Structures are given as C-alpha cells and as structure tokens.
Short mmCIF file of C-alpha atoms in Angstrom, two decimals:
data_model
loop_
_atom_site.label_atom_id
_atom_site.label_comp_id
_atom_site.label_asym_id
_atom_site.label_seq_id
_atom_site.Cartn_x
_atom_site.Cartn_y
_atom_site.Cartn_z
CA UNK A 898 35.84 1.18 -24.28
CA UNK A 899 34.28 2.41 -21.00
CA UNK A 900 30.98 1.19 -22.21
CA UNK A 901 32.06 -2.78 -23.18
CA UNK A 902 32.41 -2.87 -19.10
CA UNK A 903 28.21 -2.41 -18.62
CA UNK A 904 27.30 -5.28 -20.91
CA UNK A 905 28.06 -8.17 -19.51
CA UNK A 906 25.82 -8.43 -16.30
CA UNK A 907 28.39 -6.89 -14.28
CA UNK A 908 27.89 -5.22 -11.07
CA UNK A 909 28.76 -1.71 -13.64
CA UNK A 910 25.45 -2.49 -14.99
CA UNK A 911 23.36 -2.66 -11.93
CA UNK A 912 25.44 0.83 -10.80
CA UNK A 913 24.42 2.29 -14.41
CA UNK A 914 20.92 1.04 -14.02
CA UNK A 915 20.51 3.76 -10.93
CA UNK A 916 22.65 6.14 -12.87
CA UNK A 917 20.32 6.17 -15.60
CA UNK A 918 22.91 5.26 -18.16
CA UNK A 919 25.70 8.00 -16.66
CA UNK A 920 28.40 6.07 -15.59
CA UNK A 921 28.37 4.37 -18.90
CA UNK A 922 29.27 7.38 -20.41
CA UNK A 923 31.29 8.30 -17.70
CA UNK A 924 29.47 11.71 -17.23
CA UNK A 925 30.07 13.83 -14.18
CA UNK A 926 26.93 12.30 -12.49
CA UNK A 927 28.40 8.94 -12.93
CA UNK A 928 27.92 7.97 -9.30
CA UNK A 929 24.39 8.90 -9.27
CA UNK A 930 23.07 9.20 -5.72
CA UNK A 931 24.21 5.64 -4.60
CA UNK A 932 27.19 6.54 -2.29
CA UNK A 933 24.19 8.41 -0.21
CA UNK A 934 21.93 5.56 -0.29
CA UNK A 935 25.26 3.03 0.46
CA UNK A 936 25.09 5.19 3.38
CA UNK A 937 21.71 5.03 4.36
CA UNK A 938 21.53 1.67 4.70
CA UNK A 939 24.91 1.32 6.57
CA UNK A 940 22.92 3.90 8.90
CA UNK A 941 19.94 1.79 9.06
CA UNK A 942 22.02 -1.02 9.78
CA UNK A 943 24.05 -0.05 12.47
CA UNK A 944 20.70 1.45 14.46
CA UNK A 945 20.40 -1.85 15.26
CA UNK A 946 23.71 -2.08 17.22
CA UNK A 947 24.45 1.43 17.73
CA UNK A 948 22.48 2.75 21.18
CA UNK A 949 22.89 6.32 20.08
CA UNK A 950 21.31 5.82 16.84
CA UNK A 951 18.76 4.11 18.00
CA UNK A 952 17.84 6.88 20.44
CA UNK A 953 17.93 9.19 17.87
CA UNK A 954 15.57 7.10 15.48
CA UNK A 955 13.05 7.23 18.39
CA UNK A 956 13.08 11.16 19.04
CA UNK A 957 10.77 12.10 15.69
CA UNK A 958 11.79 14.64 13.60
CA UNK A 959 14.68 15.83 15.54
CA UNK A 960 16.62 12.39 15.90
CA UNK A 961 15.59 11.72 11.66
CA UNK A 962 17.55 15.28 11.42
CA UNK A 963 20.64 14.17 13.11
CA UNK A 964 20.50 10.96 11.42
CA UNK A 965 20.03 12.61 7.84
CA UNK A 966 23.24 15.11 9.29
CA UNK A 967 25.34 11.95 9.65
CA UNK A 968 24.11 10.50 6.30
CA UNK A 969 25.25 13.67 4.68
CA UNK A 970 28.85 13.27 5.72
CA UNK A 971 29.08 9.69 4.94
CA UNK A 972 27.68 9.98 1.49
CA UNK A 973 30.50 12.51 0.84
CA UNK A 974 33.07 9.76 2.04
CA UNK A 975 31.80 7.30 0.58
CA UNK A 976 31.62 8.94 -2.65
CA UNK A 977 35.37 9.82 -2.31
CA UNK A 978 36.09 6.47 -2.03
CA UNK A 979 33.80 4.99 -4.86
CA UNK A 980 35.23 8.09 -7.12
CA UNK A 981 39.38 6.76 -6.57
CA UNK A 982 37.98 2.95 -7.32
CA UNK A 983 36.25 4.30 -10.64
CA UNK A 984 39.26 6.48 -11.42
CA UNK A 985 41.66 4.02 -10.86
CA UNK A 986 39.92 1.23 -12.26
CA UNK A 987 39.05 2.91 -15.75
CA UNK A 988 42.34 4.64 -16.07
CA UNK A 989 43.00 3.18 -19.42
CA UNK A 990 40.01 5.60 -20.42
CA UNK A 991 42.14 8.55 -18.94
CA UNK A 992 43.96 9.58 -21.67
CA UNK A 993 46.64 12.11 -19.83
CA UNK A 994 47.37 9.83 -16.72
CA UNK A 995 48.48 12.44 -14.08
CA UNK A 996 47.99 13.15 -10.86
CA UNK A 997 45.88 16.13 -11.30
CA UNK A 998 43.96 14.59 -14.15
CA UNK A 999 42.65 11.43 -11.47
CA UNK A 1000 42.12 14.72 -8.81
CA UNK A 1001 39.72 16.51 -11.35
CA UNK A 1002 37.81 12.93 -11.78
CA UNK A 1003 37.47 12.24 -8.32
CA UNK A 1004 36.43 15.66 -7.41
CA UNK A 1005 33.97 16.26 -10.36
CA UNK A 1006 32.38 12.47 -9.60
CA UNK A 1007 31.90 13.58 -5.58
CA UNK A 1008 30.43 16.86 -6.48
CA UNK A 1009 27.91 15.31 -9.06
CA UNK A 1010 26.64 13.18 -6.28
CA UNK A 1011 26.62 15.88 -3.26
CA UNK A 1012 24.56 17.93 -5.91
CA UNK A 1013 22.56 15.36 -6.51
CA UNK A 1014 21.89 14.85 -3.42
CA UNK A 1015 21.27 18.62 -2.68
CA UNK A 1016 18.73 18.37 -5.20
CA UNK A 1017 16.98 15.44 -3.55
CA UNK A 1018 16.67 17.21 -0.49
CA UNK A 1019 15.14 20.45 -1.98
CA UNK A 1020 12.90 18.31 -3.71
CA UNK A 1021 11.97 16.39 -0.59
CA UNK A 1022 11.53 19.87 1.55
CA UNK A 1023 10.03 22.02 -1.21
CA UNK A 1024 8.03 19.24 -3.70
CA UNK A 1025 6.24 15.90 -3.34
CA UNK A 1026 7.24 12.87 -1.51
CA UNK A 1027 11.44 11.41 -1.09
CA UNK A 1028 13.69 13.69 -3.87
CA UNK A 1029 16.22 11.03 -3.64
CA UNK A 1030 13.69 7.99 -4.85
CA UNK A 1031 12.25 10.50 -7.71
CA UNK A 1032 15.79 11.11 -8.91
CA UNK A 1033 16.51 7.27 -9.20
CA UNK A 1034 12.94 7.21 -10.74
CA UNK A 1035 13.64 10.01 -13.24
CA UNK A 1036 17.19 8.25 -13.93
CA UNK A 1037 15.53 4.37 -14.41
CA UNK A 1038 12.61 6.07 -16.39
CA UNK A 1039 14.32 7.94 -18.65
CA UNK A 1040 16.41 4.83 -20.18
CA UNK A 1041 12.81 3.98 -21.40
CA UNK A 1042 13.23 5.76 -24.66
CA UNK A 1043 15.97 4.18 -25.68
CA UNK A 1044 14.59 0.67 -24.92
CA UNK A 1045 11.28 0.91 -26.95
CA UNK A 1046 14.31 2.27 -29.94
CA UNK A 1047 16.10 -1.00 -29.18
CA UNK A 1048 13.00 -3.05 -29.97
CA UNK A 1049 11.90 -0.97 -32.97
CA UNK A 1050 15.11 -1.88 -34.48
CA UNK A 1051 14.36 -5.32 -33.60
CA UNK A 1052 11.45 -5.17 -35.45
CA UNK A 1053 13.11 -3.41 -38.93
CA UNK A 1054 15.95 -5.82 -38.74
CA UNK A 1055 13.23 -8.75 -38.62
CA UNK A 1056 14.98 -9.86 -35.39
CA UNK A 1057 11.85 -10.16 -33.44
CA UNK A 1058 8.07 -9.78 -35.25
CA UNK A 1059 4.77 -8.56 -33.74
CA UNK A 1060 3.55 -11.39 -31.89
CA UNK A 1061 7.18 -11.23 -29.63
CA UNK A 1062 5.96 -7.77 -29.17
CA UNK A 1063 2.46 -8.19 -27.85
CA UNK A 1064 3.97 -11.29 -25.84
CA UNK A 1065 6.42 -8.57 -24.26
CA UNK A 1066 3.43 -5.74 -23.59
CA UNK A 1067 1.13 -8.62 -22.29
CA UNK A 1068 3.72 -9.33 -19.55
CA UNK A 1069 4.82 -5.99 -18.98
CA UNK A 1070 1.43 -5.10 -17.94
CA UNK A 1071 0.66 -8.44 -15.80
CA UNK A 1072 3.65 -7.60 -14.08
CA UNK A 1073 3.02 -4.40 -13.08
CA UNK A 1074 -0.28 -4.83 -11.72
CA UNK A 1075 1.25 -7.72 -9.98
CA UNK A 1076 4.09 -5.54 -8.82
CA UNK A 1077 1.10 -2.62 -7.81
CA UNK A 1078 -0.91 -5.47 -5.93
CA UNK A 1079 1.62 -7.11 -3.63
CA UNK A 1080 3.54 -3.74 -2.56
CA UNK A 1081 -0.10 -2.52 -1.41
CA UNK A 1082 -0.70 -5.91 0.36
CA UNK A 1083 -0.64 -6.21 3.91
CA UNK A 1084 -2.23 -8.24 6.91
CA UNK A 1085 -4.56 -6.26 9.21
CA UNK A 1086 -3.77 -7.62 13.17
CA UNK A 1087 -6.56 -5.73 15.11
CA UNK A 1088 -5.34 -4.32 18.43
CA UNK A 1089 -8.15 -3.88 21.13
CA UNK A 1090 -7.53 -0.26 23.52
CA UNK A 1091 -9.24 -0.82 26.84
CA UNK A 1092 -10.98 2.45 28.33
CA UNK A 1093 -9.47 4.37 30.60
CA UNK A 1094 -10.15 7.59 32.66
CA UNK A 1095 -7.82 10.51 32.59
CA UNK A 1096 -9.31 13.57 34.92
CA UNK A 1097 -13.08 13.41 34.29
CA UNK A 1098 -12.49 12.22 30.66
CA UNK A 1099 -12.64 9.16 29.44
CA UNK A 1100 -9.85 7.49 26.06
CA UNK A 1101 -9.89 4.56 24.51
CA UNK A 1102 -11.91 1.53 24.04
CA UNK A 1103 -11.44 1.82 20.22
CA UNK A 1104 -10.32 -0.80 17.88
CA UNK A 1105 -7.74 -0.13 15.75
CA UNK A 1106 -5.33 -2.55 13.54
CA UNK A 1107 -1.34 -3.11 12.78
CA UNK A 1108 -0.77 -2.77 9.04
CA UNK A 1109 2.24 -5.86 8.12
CA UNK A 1110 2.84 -5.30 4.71
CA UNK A 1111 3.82 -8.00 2.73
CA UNK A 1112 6.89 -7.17 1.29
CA UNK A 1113 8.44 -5.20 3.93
CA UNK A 1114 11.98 -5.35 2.67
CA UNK A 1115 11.18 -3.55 -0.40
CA UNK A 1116 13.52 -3.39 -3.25
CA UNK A 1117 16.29 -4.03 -0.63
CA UNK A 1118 17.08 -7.58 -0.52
CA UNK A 1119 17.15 -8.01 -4.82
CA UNK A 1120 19.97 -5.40 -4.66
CA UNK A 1121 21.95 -7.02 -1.96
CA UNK A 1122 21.48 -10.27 -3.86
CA UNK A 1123 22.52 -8.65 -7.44
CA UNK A 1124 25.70 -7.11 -5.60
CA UNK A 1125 26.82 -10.34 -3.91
CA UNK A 1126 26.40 -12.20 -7.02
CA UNK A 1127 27.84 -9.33 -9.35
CA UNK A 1128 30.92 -8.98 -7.62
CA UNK A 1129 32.78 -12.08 -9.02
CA UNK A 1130 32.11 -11.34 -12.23
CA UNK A 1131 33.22 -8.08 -12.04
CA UNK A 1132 36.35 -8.82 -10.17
CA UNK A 1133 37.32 -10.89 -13.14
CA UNK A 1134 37.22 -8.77 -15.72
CA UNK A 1135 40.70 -7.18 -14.45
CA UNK A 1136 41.84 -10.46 -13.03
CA UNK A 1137 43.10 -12.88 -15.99
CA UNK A 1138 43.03 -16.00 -13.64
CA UNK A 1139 42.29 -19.07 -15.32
CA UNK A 1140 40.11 -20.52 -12.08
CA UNK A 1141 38.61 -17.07 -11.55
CA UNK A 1142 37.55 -16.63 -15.04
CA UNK A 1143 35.87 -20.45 -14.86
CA UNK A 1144 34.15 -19.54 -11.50
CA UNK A 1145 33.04 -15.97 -13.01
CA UNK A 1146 31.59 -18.12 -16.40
CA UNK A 1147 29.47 -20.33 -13.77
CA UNK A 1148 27.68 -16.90 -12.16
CA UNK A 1149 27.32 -15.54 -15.56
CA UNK A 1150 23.87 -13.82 -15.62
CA UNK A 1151 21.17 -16.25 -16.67
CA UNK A 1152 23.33 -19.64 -15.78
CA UNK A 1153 21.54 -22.38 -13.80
CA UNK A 1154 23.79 -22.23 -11.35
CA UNK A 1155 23.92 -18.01 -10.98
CA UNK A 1156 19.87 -18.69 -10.97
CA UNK A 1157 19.39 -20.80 -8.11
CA UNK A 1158 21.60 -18.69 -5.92
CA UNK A 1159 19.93 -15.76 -7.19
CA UNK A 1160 16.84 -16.97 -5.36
CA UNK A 1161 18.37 -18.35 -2.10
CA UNK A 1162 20.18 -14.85 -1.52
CA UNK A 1163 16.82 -13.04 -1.91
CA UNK A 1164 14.97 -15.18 0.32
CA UNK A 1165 17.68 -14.48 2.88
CA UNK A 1166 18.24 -11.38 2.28
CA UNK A 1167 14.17 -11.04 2.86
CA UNK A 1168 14.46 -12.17 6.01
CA UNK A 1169 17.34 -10.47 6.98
CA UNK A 1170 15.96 -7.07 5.90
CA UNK A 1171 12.49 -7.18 7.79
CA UNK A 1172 14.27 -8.55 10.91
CA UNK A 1173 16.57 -5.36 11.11
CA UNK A 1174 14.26 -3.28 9.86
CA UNK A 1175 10.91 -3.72 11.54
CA UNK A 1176 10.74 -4.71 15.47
CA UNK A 1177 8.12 -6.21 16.80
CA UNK A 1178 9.15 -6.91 20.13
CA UNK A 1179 9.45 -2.78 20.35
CA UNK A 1180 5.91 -2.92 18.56
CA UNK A 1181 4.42 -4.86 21.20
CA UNK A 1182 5.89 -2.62 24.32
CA UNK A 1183 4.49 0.22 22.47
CA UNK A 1184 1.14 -1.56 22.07
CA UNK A 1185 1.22 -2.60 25.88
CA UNK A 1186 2.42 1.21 26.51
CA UNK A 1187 -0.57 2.59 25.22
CA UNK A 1188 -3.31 0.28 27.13
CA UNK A 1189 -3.77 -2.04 23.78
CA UNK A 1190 -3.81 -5.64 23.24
CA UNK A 1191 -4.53 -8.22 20.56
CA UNK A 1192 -8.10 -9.75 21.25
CA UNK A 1193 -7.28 -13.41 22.27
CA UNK A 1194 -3.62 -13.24 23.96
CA UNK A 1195 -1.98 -11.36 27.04
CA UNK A 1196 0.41 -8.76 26.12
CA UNK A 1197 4.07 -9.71 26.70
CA UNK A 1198 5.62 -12.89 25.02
CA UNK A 1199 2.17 -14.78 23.60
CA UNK A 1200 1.80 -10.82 21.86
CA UNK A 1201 5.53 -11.36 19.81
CA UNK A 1202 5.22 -14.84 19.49
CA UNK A 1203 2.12 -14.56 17.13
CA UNK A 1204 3.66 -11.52 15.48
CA UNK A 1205 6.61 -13.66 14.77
CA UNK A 1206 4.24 -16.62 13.20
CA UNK A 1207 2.40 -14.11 11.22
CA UNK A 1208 5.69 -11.76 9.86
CA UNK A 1209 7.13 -15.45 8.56
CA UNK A 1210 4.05 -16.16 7.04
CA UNK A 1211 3.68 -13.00 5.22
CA UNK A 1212 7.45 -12.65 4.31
CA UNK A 1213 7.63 -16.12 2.76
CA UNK A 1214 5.17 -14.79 0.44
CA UNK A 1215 6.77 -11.44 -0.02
CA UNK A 1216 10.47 -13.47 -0.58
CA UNK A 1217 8.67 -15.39 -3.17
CA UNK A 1218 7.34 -12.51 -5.24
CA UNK A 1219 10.76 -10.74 -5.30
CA UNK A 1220 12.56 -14.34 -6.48
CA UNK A 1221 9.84 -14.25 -9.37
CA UNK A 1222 9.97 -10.81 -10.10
CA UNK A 1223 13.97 -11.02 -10.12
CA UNK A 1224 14.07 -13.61 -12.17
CA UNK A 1225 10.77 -12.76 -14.76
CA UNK A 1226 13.66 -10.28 -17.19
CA UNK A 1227 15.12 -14.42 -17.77
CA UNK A 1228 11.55 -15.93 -18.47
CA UNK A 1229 10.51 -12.90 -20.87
CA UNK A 1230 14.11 -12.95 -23.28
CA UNK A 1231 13.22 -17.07 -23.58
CA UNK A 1232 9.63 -16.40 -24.37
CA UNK A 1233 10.21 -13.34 -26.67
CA UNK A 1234 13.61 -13.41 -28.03
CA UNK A 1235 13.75 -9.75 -26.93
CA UNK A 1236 17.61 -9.25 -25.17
CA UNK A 1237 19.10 -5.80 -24.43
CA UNK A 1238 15.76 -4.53 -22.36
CA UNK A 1239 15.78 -4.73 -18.97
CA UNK A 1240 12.21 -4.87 -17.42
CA UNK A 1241 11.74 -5.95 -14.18
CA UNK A 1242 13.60 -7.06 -10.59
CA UNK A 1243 15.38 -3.66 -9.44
CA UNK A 1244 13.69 -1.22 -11.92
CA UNK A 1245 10.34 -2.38 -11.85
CA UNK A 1246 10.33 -2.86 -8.03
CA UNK A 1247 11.65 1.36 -7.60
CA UNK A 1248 9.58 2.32 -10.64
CA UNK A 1249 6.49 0.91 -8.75
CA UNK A 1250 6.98 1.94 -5.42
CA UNK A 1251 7.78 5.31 -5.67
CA UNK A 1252 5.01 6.04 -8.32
CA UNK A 1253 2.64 4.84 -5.55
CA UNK A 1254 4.45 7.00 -2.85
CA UNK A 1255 3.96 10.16 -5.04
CA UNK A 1256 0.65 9.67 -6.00
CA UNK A 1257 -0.28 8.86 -2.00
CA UNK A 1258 1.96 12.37 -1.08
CA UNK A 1259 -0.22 14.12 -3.62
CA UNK A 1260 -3.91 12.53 -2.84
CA UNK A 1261 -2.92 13.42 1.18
CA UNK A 1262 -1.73 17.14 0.14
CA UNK A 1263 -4.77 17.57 -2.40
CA UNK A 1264 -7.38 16.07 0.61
CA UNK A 1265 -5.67 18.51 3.31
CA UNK A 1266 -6.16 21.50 0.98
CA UNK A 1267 -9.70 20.54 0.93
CA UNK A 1268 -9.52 19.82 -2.71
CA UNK A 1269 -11.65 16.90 -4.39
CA UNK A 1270 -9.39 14.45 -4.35
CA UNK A 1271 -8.68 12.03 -7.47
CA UNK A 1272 -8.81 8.57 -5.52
CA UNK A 1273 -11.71 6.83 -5.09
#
C-alpha cells in the first residue's frame, strides 16, 4: 500500500530517491538525512539576513563549528516534524492505531536520521571528503542494481530489445561526461596584486585568478523546482477534490504544461541560488583588501559591475544545462521505451559531483603524503 504512494511522480518519490528506496518500505531510515540537509539550506539561507550568522560564516573553522552546532539541533526538529507528517499521513499502514504505536514511529524515524547523520560526521572527520553527500551517494547508487534488473526483465518480456538498450548506454555515457564537463567548468577573471613593502620585505606583484564556476548552484535549484512542482500532486492524493485532482492531472510528471514550468523554476531558481550563495560585492572588498585589482578597471563599483555581467553570462549557461539535464529522463523513455529507470536531473547531478569531490579529497591527501599521485 505504502509503496503505490512513490509511483506516481510524487514529491514521495523524489524523498525516496535520497532515501535510497527506504521510505518506500517504510524502514527506520525512512527520512534519510534530508531533515539535516532541509536544515542546511534554511541555514544557508538565512546567513543572508541573519548578522550573526553571517559573522560566524566569516570566522573559519570556528564560526563553520557553531553553524554545524545549530544545524545539528534543527535537523533533530525538523525531523520531528517530518516524522508526525509521515506518521500521520500513512496511518492507514499502521495497523494498531494508538498513541504509543505513532510515538514508536516518530521516535524510531528521528533516530534513523540523527544516526545517520552521526555517521556522516564521523565519516567527514575520520574518512574522505562530506559523509553526508557519500551517504546520499551510497543511498542513490545502490538503487542501481535493481534498475539494470528492471531492464533485464524488459528485455525477457520482449518489452524493449537490444538496440533500446545501446540507445540507453549511448546516452547514459554522453550524459555523464557532459555532466563531468560542465560541473568542472569555470571562467578564470585574473586579479593583478600590486607590490608592496612590509618591513624590509617586499609581497605581491603576482597574478593570480577568480575561479566562477559555471554551475554554481549545484544540484540546488532542480530540487527546489521538483519540490514546488511535486507538491500539488502530492497534496491530491489525500484530497478527493474534483478541481484539485484536474489541476494535479495538468502537473502530472512528463505533461507539457508540468514541462515548461519545470524549466522556468530552474532557471529561477539558478539565479536565485548563486545570488544568495556567492557575493561578489564581498569578493571585490576582499580583492581591494588585499592590494588586488582586475587589470583594466578601478576597484569599487566598475570591479562588481563586470562581475555581475560575467556571473549572468556564465549562469545562463549553467541554468540551461540543469533544464536539459532535468528534463533528458523525458527525452530518453520517448527515445527508448525504457520507463521505471530514473537516470538523470537530481541523481545524476549528486552522483557526479560528489564522485569528483572524493576523488579531488583523495588526489590532495595522496599528493600531501608525498605519494605518486593518480591524476595527471
């Protein structure tokens, strides 16, 4: 029964996708880790606006501690609150309804995620590169099994024949090298350092550059988008409205209409995300701090003004790439008949990007050990 709710392009489905197909079966790490990252964003998010956060995102390691500290505590309240929604909205699963019986659920579905999220940070201060990402990795890669089944059965049933399948391995493969390419991508802005004396020493007068990658929002704004558009749908599977079940048929996953918005949200959401997240006028003080300048314009307004022109630039591109990366699951069922395997947009996007963290954690950690390293 509990299952029949994760098959309709509901937001259950994007929840299970980071679960790693838990909260379909309802298991006690249902939740995954996404009240913590709920909370890490609302974090991020409120640094903005918040004066004391944003002091304590400047102070290094010590502010990212009491920012993690405040994280911690939010995930746990959050995940209280996401464990009495899933309780009470899959009680008909619950099949001695008492009060004790939705206590044990919500408690058991808040200590799944705070161990989960205990196990992230051991992993983070004892392994290689952000536990949390490798457990949603671990979770997203480990439904992989179970979709190359899927498409075996396919195959015996006579469902879908070879040439579907080397259709759906071609594109796989372009997309992950384009997925590899344009997280890697970034425009170099050179910043000049004038010299300058300091005692009977002389610093400076080095050229350096600012790294703007090209899709600086990450993963972020394809969730946000997914969520947004999710939510009707989901709402009326417990609502038996006539008008809410017609407006939930028209942002049914794949529709025209569910589509277009689908690619408006994540351009917004694009530029939302890099706006919040990366600050250039802070970029340039720092820049103008430090005796630096960009060769060609005086530090000040002329300095974010062209960093302004250039972020656009870049982010159009990067807003384009997740709208056709979001949308490429669509285009490969047409061209291969293949339904029931998810591959690309959220899961290709995480898969990616932490794969190319790790490996980076590892090359820096094998280099510093003086170790040959295995990057060319």
């Amino acid at each position: 029964m509990i299952e029949q709710l994760f098959n309709n392009g509901n937001l259950f489905g994007l929840l299970d996708l980071f679960s790693g197909g838990a909260l379909s079966k309802f298991s006690i790490f249902a939740m995954s880790i996404t009240p913590y990252i709920n909370a890490s964003i609302i974090t991020q998010l409120l640094t903005v606006v918040i004066p004391t956060l944003e002091e304590w995102s400047k102070e290094g390691a010590e502010g990212a501690k009491k920012i993690n500290k405040i994280n911690r505590y939010a995930a746990v309240v959050l995940g209280v609150i996401q464990a009495i929604g899933m309780a009470y909205g899959l009680r008909v699963a619950v099949n001695n309804p008492t009060f004790f019986s939705y206590l044990t659920i919500v408690v058991s579905l808040t200590a799944g995620t705070i161990l989960l999220m205990w196990i992230g940070e051991q992993i983070t201060a004892r392994g290689i590169g952000n536990g949390i990402s490798l457990i949603i990795f671990a979770g997203i890669i480990s439904r992989l099994p179970s979709g190359m089944a899927v498409m075996y059965r396919y195959l015996q049933a006579g469902t879908i024949n070879i040439f579907n399948l080397l259709i759906f391995a071609v594109l796989a493969v372009l997309m992950v090298m384009f997925v590899v390419a344009i997280t890697v991508a970034y425009r170099k802005i050179p910043v000049q350092y004038a010299k300058r004396v300091v005692g009977r020493k002389m610093y400076g007068g080095h050229t350096t550059y600012i790294p703007l990658k090209v899709n600086q929002a990450g993963v972020m704004p394809i969730i946000f988008a997914s969520s947004v558009l999710m939510f009707p749908v989901t709402i009326a599977q417990f609502i038996q409205v006539p008008w809410v079940q017609k407006v939930a048929s028209y942002l049914q996953w794949g529709t025209p209409l569910q589509t277009t918005l689908y690619v408006l949200l994540i351009l917004f959401f694009t530029y939302f995300y890099t706006a919040v997240s990366l600050n250039i006028p802070e970029m340039c003080d720092n820049i103008k701090k430090y005796g630096g300048f960009i060769p060609g314009l005086r530090p000040g307004k002329p300095t974010i003004a062209y960093l302004d022109k250039i972020m656009n630039r870049i982010t159009l591109a990067g807003a384009v790439f997740l709208a056709f990366i979001a949308v490429m699951p669509n285009i490969i069922v047409w061209l291969t008949g293949i339904s029931g395997i998810y591959f690309g947009g959220t899961a290709l996007l995480i898969v990616v990007g932490v794969a190319l963290d790790t490996m980076k954690q590892v090359e820096s950690m094998v280099l510093m050990r003086h170790y040959q390293g295995f990057m060319k």
